[in-house]
Amino acid sequence: MENHMKITISALSENEAFARSAVAAFCIPLKPTVDEINEIKTAVSEAVTNAIVHAYRGGEGEIILTAWYDTSGVLHMEIIDQGKGIPSVEEAMQPFFTTGAEEERSGMGFTIMRSFTDGLEVLSTPGEGTVVRMQKRIGTAAGDVK
């Protein structure tokens, strides 16, 4: 069995809480622990916030949030924007790197995403946008998903 969801939200800060709660609620059939739920919510929050703050810089835009899982117990999450893109993904993924120093950003978004997930991939093209893909193994035995 496979289940999936796709949500498109405006790139507004008030939608960050909705996005993380939606993914957390979506994965409930996998029977995640409270810690796993918190890790998923934090990772999604960081990815969505990056899109809002960096991809669109307060301008108009949309974020596409997709999630899916199957009986293997792995939750896949994808956060897509069509914003300004990242010139150097390798540099952006370094701890404490930020382009928004005047905004008092910590530069830890990708580091946090990596630490709370079991897989992180970032694809970006300047001027076209960014795709953040994350995977999280939920501590459920295969076959427990109903």
Short mmCIF file of C-alpha atoms in Angstrom, two decimals:
data_model
loop_
_atom_site.label_atom_id
_atom_site.label_comp_id
_atom_site.label_asym_id
_atom_site.label_seq_id
_atom_site.Cartn_x
_atom_site.Cartn_y
_atom_site.Cartn_z
CA MET A 1 0.00 0.00 0.00
CA GLU A 2 1.14 3.51 -0.74
CA ASN A 3 -0.30 6.79 0.43
CA HIS A 4 0.57 10.30 -0.75
CA MET A 5 -0.44 13.93 -0.34
CA LYS A 6 0.28 17.15 -2.18
CA ILE A 7 -0.44 20.63 -0.85
CA THR A 8 0.28 23.99 -2.43
CA ILE A 9 0.55 26.92 -0.03
CA SER A 10 1.37 30.59 -0.40
CA ALA A 11 4.89 31.45 0.73
CA LEU A 12 3.69 33.24 3.85
CA SER A 13 5.14 32.76 7.32
CA GLU A 14 1.70 31.94 8.76
CA ASN A 15 1.57 28.83 6.54
CA GLU A 16 4.71 27.26 8.04
CA ALA A 17 2.82 25.84 11.05
CA PHE A 18 0.13 24.44 8.76
CA ALA A 19 2.72 22.71 6.55
CA ARG A 20 4.51 20.98 9.40
CA SER A 21 1.25 19.96 11.08
CA ALA A 22 -0.11 18.58 7.80
CA VAL A 23 2.88 16.28 7.28
CA ALA A 24 2.83 15.20 10.93
CA ALA A 25 -0.87 14.32 10.70
CA PHE A 26 -0.36 12.58 7.35
CA CYS A 27 2.20 10.11 8.74
CA ILE A 28 0.09 9.03 11.76
CA PRO A 29 -0.76 5.64 10.13
CA LEU A 30 2.97 4.81 10.37
CA LYS A 31 2.63 5.03 14.18
CA PRO A 32 5.49 7.46 14.79
CA THR A 33 6.79 8.15 18.27
CA VAL A 34 6.43 11.63 19.75
CA ASP A 35 10.13 12.21 19.05
CA GLU A 36 9.71 11.15 15.40
CA ILE A 37 6.73 13.51 15.00
CA ASN A 38 8.74 16.38 16.48
CA GLU A 39 11.70 15.63 14.19
CA ILE A 40 9.44 15.54 11.11
CA LYS A 41 7.76 18.80 12.10
CA THR A 42 11.10 20.50 12.69
CA ALA A 43 12.59 19.34 9.37
CA VAL A 44 9.51 20.43 7.40
CA SER A 45 9.44 23.73 9.28
CA GLU A 46 13.06 24.45 8.34
CA ALA A 47 12.50 23.60 4.67
CA VAL A 48 9.33 25.69 4.37
CA THR A 49 10.88 28.60 6.27
CA ASN A 50 13.91 28.53 3.95
CA ALA A 51 11.58 28.80 0.96
CA ILE A 52 9.63 31.68 2.49
CA VAL A 53 12.67 33.64 3.70
CA HIS A 54 15.28 32.92 1.04
CA ALA A 55 13.53 31.78 -2.14
CA TYR A 56 11.00 34.56 -2.30
CA ARG A 57 12.53 37.18 0.03
CA GLY A 58 9.11 38.29 1.24
CA GLY A 59 7.67 38.39 -2.26
CA GLU A 60 4.81 36.39 -3.67
CA GLY A 61 5.21 32.74 -4.46
CA GLU A 62 4.02 29.22 -3.78
CA ILE A 63 5.48 26.23 -2.02
CA ILE A 64 4.52 22.71 -3.05
CA LEU A 65 4.67 20.17 -0.24
CA THR A 66 4.47 16.51 -1.17
CA ALA A 67 4.73 13.50 1.14
CA TRP A 68 4.33 9.77 0.60
CA TYR A 69 5.00 6.45 2.30
CA ASP A 70 4.50 2.76 1.82
CA THR A 71 4.66 -0.30 4.06
CA SER A 72 8.46 -0.03 4.32
CA GLY A 73 7.91 2.60 7.02
CA VAL A 74 9.80 5.39 5.26
CA LEU A 75 8.19 8.81 4.98
CA HIS A 76 9.33 10.79 1.93
CA MET A 77 8.91 14.57 1.93
CA GLU A 78 9.51 17.06 -0.84
CA ILE A 79 9.35 20.85 -0.53
CA ILE A 80 9.50 22.72 -3.84
CA ASP A 81 9.67 26.42 -4.58
CA GLN A 82 10.11 28.35 -7.81
CA GLY A 83 12.04 31.14 -6.18
CA LYS A 84 15.49 32.55 -6.75
CA GLY A 85 17.38 29.27 -6.32
CA ILE A 86 20.66 28.59 -4.54
CA PRO A 87 23.89 29.47 -6.39
CA SER A 88 25.97 26.90 -4.45
CA VAL A 89 24.06 24.13 -2.68
CA GLU A 90 27.33 22.74 -1.29
CA GLU A 91 28.14 26.08 0.35
CA ALA A 92 24.56 26.61 1.57
CA MET A 93 24.58 23.22 3.31
CA GLN A 94 27.57 24.17 5.48
CA PRO A 95 26.68 24.90 9.13
CA PHE A 96 26.28 28.61 9.89
CA PHE A 97 26.25 29.66 6.22
CA THR A 98 23.62 32.32 5.64
CA THR A 99 22.90 34.97 3.06
CA GLY A 100 20.72 36.87 5.52
CA ALA A 101 23.15 38.08 8.20
CA GLU A 102 21.24 41.32 8.61
CA GLU A 103 18.17 39.25 9.46
CA GLU A 104 19.98 37.44 12.28
CA ARG A 105 19.60 34.01 10.65
CA SER A 106 21.66 31.20 12.15
CA GLY A 107 22.49 29.41 8.90
CA MET A 108 21.57 26.05 10.43
CA GLY A 109 18.47 25.12 8.38
CA PHE A 110 20.01 22.38 6.24
CA THR A 111 22.07 21.10 9.20
CA ILE A 112 18.88 20.74 11.24
CA MET A 113 17.08 19.03 8.37
CA ARG A 114 19.96 16.58 7.99
CA SER A 115 20.11 15.81 11.71
CA PHE A 116 16.37 15.08 12.02
CA THR A 117 16.00 12.95 8.89
CA ASP A 118 17.58 9.82 7.44
CA GLY A 119 18.21 11.38 4.06
CA LEU A 120 18.46 14.89 2.63
CA GLU A 121 18.91 15.96 -0.97
CA VAL A 122 18.82 19.55 -2.21
CA LEU A 123 18.53 20.36 -5.91
CA SER A 124 18.55 23.98 -7.01
CA THR A 125 18.92 26.08 -10.12
CA PRO A 126 19.46 29.83 -9.78
CA GLY A 127 16.46 31.70 -11.11
CA GLU A 128 14.28 28.58 -11.21
CA GLY A 129 13.90 27.35 -7.64
CA THR A 130 14.79 24.61 -5.21
CA VAL A 131 13.68 21.07 -4.37
CA VAL A 132 14.38 19.74 -0.88
CA ARG A 133 13.89 15.98 -0.52
CA MET A 134 13.95 14.30 2.88
CA GLN A 135 13.34 10.77 4.09
CA LYS A 136 12.52 9.66 7.60
CA ARG A 137 12.31 6.01 8.68
CA ILE A 138 9.48 5.63 11.14
CA GLY A 139 10.04 3.04 13.87
CA THR A 140 7.23 0.81 12.64
CA ALA A 141 7.71 -2.72 11.38
CA ALA A 142 6.80 -3.21 7.73
CA GLY A 143 3.26 -4.37 7.41
CA ASP A 144 1.92 -2.44 10.41
CA VAL A 145 0.55 0.30 8.17
CA LYS A 146 -3.15 -0.11 7.61
#
